[in-house]
PDB file of C-alpha atoms in Angstrom:
ATOM      1  CA  MET J 127       0.000   0.000   0.000  1.00 57.00           C
ATOM      2  CA  ASN J 128       1.466   3.348  -1.032  1.00 92.00           C
ATOM      3  CA  ILE J 129      -1.041   5.669   0.628  1.00 95.00           C
ATOM      4  CA  ILE J 130      -1.418   6.192   4.369  1.00 95.00           C
ATOM      5  CA  GLN J 131      -3.559   8.599   6.371  1.00 96.00           C
ATOM      6  CA  HIS J 132      -3.247  10.224   9.756  1.00 95.00           C
ATOM      7  CA  GLN J 133      -4.995  12.976  11.661  1.00 97.00           C
ATOM      8  CA  ILE J 134      -2.710  15.699  13.028  1.00 97.00           C
ATOM      9  CA  HIS J 135      -3.764  17.955  15.931  1.00 98.00           C
ATOM     10  CA  ILE J 136      -1.962  21.291  15.775  1.00 98.00           C
ATOM     11  CA  THR J 137      -1.345  22.900  19.160  1.00 97.00           C
ATOM     12  CA  ALA J 138       0.084  26.298  20.042  1.00 97.00           C
ATOM     13  CA  GLU J 139       2.764  24.541  22.074  1.00 97.00           C
ATOM     14  CA  TRP J 140       3.813  22.385  19.113  1.00 97.00           C
ATOM     15  CA  ILE J 141       4.000  25.450  16.844  1.00 98.00           C
ATOM     16  CA  THR J 142       6.051  27.323  19.459  1.00 98.00           C
ATOM     17  CA  ASP J 143       8.436  24.402  19.983  1.00 97.00           C
ATOM     18  CA  TYR J 144       8.943  23.915  16.245  1.00 97.00           C
ATOM     19  CA  ALA J 145       9.431  27.636  15.580  1.00 97.00           C
ATOM     20  CA  GLN J 146      12.023  27.840  18.346  1.00 97.00           C
ATOM     21  CA  SER J 147      13.833  24.746  17.030  1.00 97.00           C
ATOM     22  CA  ILE J 148      14.379  26.409  13.643  1.00 97.00           C
ATOM     23  CA  ASP J 149      14.804  29.919  15.077  1.00 97.00           C
ATOM     24  CA  ALA J 150      11.710  31.214  13.274  1.00 97.00           C
ATOM     25  CA  PRO J 151       9.648  34.147  14.560  1.00 96.00           C
ATOM     26  CA  LEU J 152       6.192  33.408  15.930  1.00 96.00           C
ATOM     27  CA  GLN J 153       3.336  34.868  13.925  1.00 96.00           C
ATOM     28  CA  VAL J 154      -0.295  35.373  14.931  1.00 96.00           C
ATOM     29  CA  LEU J 155      -3.303  35.505  12.620  1.00 95.00           C
ATOM     30  CA  GLN J 156      -6.752  36.322  14.015  1.00 94.00           C
ATOM     31  CA  GLY J 157      -5.547  35.480  17.524  1.00 94.00           C
ATOM     32  CA  LYS J 158      -4.085  32.077  16.568  1.00 95.00           C
ATOM     33  CA  LEU J 159      -0.446  31.088  16.245  1.00 97.00           C
ATOM     34  CA  VAL J 160       0.625  30.357  12.669  1.00 98.00           C
ATOM     35  CA  ALA J 161       2.912  27.409  11.997  1.00 98.00           C
ATOM     36  CA  PRO J 162       6.174  28.053  10.146  1.00 97.00           C
ATOM     37  CA  SER J 163       5.835  27.088   6.491  1.00 96.00           C
ATOM     38  CA  THR J 164       8.186  24.088   6.819  1.00 96.00           C
ATOM     39  CA  MET J 165       6.344  22.491   9.747  1.00 97.00           C
ATOM     40  CA  PRO J 166       4.583  19.805   7.636  1.00 96.00           C
ATOM     41  CA  ILE J 167       7.930  18.053   7.189  1.00 92.00           C
ATOM     42  CA  ILE J 168       7.720  16.896  10.823  1.00 93.00           C
ATOM     43  CA  PHE J 169       4.205  15.528  10.332  1.00 95.00           C
ATOM     44  CA  TRP J 170       5.954  12.467   8.884  1.00 88.00           C
ATOM     45  CA  GLN J 171       6.825  11.453  12.452  1.00 86.00           C
ATOM     46  CA  ALA J 172       3.161  10.582  13.013  1.00 89.00           C
ATOM     47  CA  PHE J 173       3.069   8.108  10.120  1.00 90.00           C
ATOM     48  CA  ASP J 174       4.178   4.485  10.041  1.00 90.00           C
ATOM     49  CA  ILE J 175       5.659   4.428   6.525  1.00 90.00           C
ATOM     50  CA  PRO J 176       6.022   0.807   5.383  1.00 89.00           C
ATOM     51  CA  TRP J 177       7.840   1.500   2.103  1.00 86.00           C
ATOM     52  CA  LEU J 178      10.669   3.331   3.919  1.00 85.00           C
ATOM     53  CA  LYS J 179      11.450   0.567   6.379  1.00 82.00           C
ATOM     54  CA  GLY J 180      14.936  -0.729   5.819  1.00 76.00           C
ATOM     55  CA  ASP J 181      18.517  -0.496   6.906  1.00 76.00           C
ATOM     56  CA  HIS J 182      19.654   1.947   4.256  1.00 77.00           C
ATOM     57  CA  PRO J 183      20.170   5.601   5.156  1.00 83.00           C
ATOM     58  CA  LEU J 184      17.836   8.188   3.685  1.00 88.00           C
ATOM     59  CA  ILE J 185      19.000  11.562   2.460  1.00 90.00           C
ATOM     60  CA  HIS J 186      16.625  14.480   2.098  1.00 90.00           C
ATOM     61  CA  GLY J 187      16.617  15.377  -1.590  1.00 91.00           C
ATOM     62  CA  LYS J 188      14.205  18.267  -2.028  1.00 94.00           C
ATOM     63  CA  GLN J 189      10.888  19.584  -0.832  1.00 95.00           C
ATOM     64  CA  HIS J 190       8.246  22.039  -1.938  1.00 96.00           C
ATOM     65  CA  PHE J 191       5.261  23.392   0.001  1.00 97.00           C
ATOM     66  CA  SER J 192       2.124  24.785  -1.635  1.00 98.00           C
ATOM     67  CA  TYR J 193      -0.335  26.506   0.717  1.00 98.00           C
ATOM     68  CA  GLU J 194      -3.997  27.355   0.234  1.00 98.00           C
ATOM     69  CA  ALA J 195      -4.267  28.678   3.811  1.00 98.00           C
ATOM     70  CA  PRO J 196      -1.912  28.892   6.791  1.00 98.00           C
ATOM     71  CA  ILE J 197      -1.708  26.157   9.387  1.00 98.00           C
ATOM     72  CA  THR J 198      -2.828  27.598  12.709  1.00 98.00           C
ATOM     73  CA  ALA J 199      -3.118  26.418  16.285  1.00 97.00           C
ATOM     74  CA  ARG J 200      -6.212  24.335  17.101  1.00 97.00           C
ATOM     75  CA  MET J 201      -6.523  22.944  13.575  1.00 98.00           C
ATOM     76  CA  ILE J 202      -7.197  19.262  13.126  1.00 98.00           C
ATOM     77  CA  LEU J 203      -5.606  18.223   9.859  1.00 98.00           C
ATOM     78  CA  ASP J 204      -6.623  15.136   7.925  1.00 98.00           C
ATOM     79  CA  CYS J 205      -3.411  14.219   6.131  1.00 98.00           C
ATOM     80  CA  GLU J 206      -2.630  11.690   3.448  1.00 97.00           C
ATOM     81  CA  LEU J 207       0.922  10.677   2.601  1.00 97.00           C
ATOM     82  CA  SER J 208       1.410   8.933  -0.712  1.00 97.00           C
ATOM     83  CA  LEU J 209       4.365   7.529  -2.577  1.00 96.00           C
ATOM     84  CA  THR J 210       3.978   8.979  -6.050  1.00 96.00           C
ATOM     85  CA  GLN J 211       7.154   7.792  -7.782  1.00 96.00           C
ATOM     86  CA  ILE J 212      10.164   5.512  -7.326  1.00 94.00           C
ATOM     87  CA  GLU J 213      13.145   6.159  -9.547  1.00 94.00           C
ATOM     88  CA  ASN J 214      16.381   4.147  -9.731  1.00 92.00           C
ATOM     89  CA  LYS J 215      19.631   5.944 -10.508  1.00 90.00           C
ATOM     90  CA  THR J 216      23.260   4.978 -10.477  1.00 87.00           C
ATOM     91  CA  SER J 217      25.934   7.287  -9.112  1.00 81.00           C
ATOM     92  CA  ARG J 218      29.639   6.932  -8.481  1.00 81.00           C
ATOM     93  CA  HIS J 219      28.637   5.970  -4.923  1.00 73.00           C
ATOM     94  CA  GLY J 220      26.419   3.119  -6.073  1.00 81.00           C
ATOM     95  CA  ASN J 221      22.687   2.618  -6.459  1.00 86.00           C
ATOM     96  CA  LEU J 222      20.309   5.411  -5.551  1.00 89.00           C
ATOM     97  CA  ILE J 223      16.558   5.144  -5.185  1.00 90.00           C
ATOM     98  CA  LEU J 224      14.557   8.365  -5.245  1.00 93.00           C
ATOM     99  CA  TYR J 225      11.231   8.173  -3.407  1.00 94.00           C
ATOM    100  CA  THR J 226       8.894  11.022  -4.343  1.00 96.00           C
ATOM    101  CA  HIS J 227       6.096  11.698  -1.851  1.00 96.00           C
ATOM    102  CA  SER J 228       3.057  13.908  -1.632  1.00 97.00           C
ATOM    103  CA  LEU J 229       1.628  14.955   1.728  1.00 97.00           C
ATOM    104  CA  VAL J 230      -1.809  16.553   1.412  1.00 98.00           C
ATOM    105  CA  CYS J 231      -3.559  18.037   4.471  1.00 98.00           C
ATOM    106  CA  PHE J 232      -7.150  19.224   4.827  1.00 98.00           C
ATOM    107  CA  ASN J 233      -8.929  21.045   7.636  1.00 98.00           C
ATOM    108  CA  GLU J 234     -12.697  20.555   7.751  1.00 97.00           C
ATOM    109  CA  GLY J 235     -12.635  19.464   4.107  1.00 97.00           C
ATOM    110  CA  ASP J 236     -10.635  22.463   2.883  1.00 98.00           C
ATOM    111  CA  LEU J 237      -7.208  21.925   1.355  1.00 98.00           C
ATOM    112  CA  ILE J 238      -4.563  23.612   3.497  1.00 98.00           C
ATOM    113  CA  VAL J 239      -1.190  22.402   2.237  1.00 98.00           C
ATOM    114  CA  THR J 240       0.448  20.059  -0.235  1.00 98.00           C
ATOM    115  CA  ALA J 241       4.066  19.126   0.425  1.00 97.00           C
ATOM    116  CA  GLU J 242       6.175  17.342  -2.167  1.00 97.00           C
ATOM    117  CA  THR J 243       9.281  15.617  -0.790  1.00 96.00           C
ATOM    118  CA  VAL J 244      12.001  13.486  -2.354  1.00 96.00           C
ATOM    119  CA  LEU J 245      13.980  11.118  -0.145  1.00 93.00           C
ATOM    120  CA  ILE J 246      17.030   9.317  -1.498  1.00 92.00           C
ATOM    121  CA  SER J 247      18.163   5.864  -0.406  1.00 88.00           C
ATOM    122  CA  VAL J 248      21.843   5.124  -0.972  1.00 83.00           C
ATOM    123  CA  GLY J 249      23.038   1.598  -1.735  1.00 73.00           C
ATOM    124  CA  GLU J 250      19.603  -0.035  -1.808  1.00 63.00           C
ATOM    125  CA  ASN J 251      18.384  -2.262  -4.603  1.00 61.00           C
ATOM    126  CA  ILE J 252      14.743  -2.571  -5.645  1.00 55.00           C
TER     127      ILE J 252
END
């Protein structure tokens, strides 16, 4: 299965902790804390991702975030992580596998953010 879902509860404390960890300023919109734009990358911690289980190290390749609305404190996000592409490459360091992912999050049925991420596995064979 290459699609998994998880519900993410956004708290003011979580936003504050994340913002401090990346030295980002805190922002407020209509009385609610706004999450830094890169925060969805840590949503992955909530998922059990079966296709990434293995002993090979993963390198972060690239990421892109597309927002329809900001993520704010007290949101409950319905998120879906999907593996959209697997690509094999060969480098001077050996085999590389590029895993392209899409993380899509909705709040009350409205699209909030889409995050595209590429992770690279070094030395793995498919």
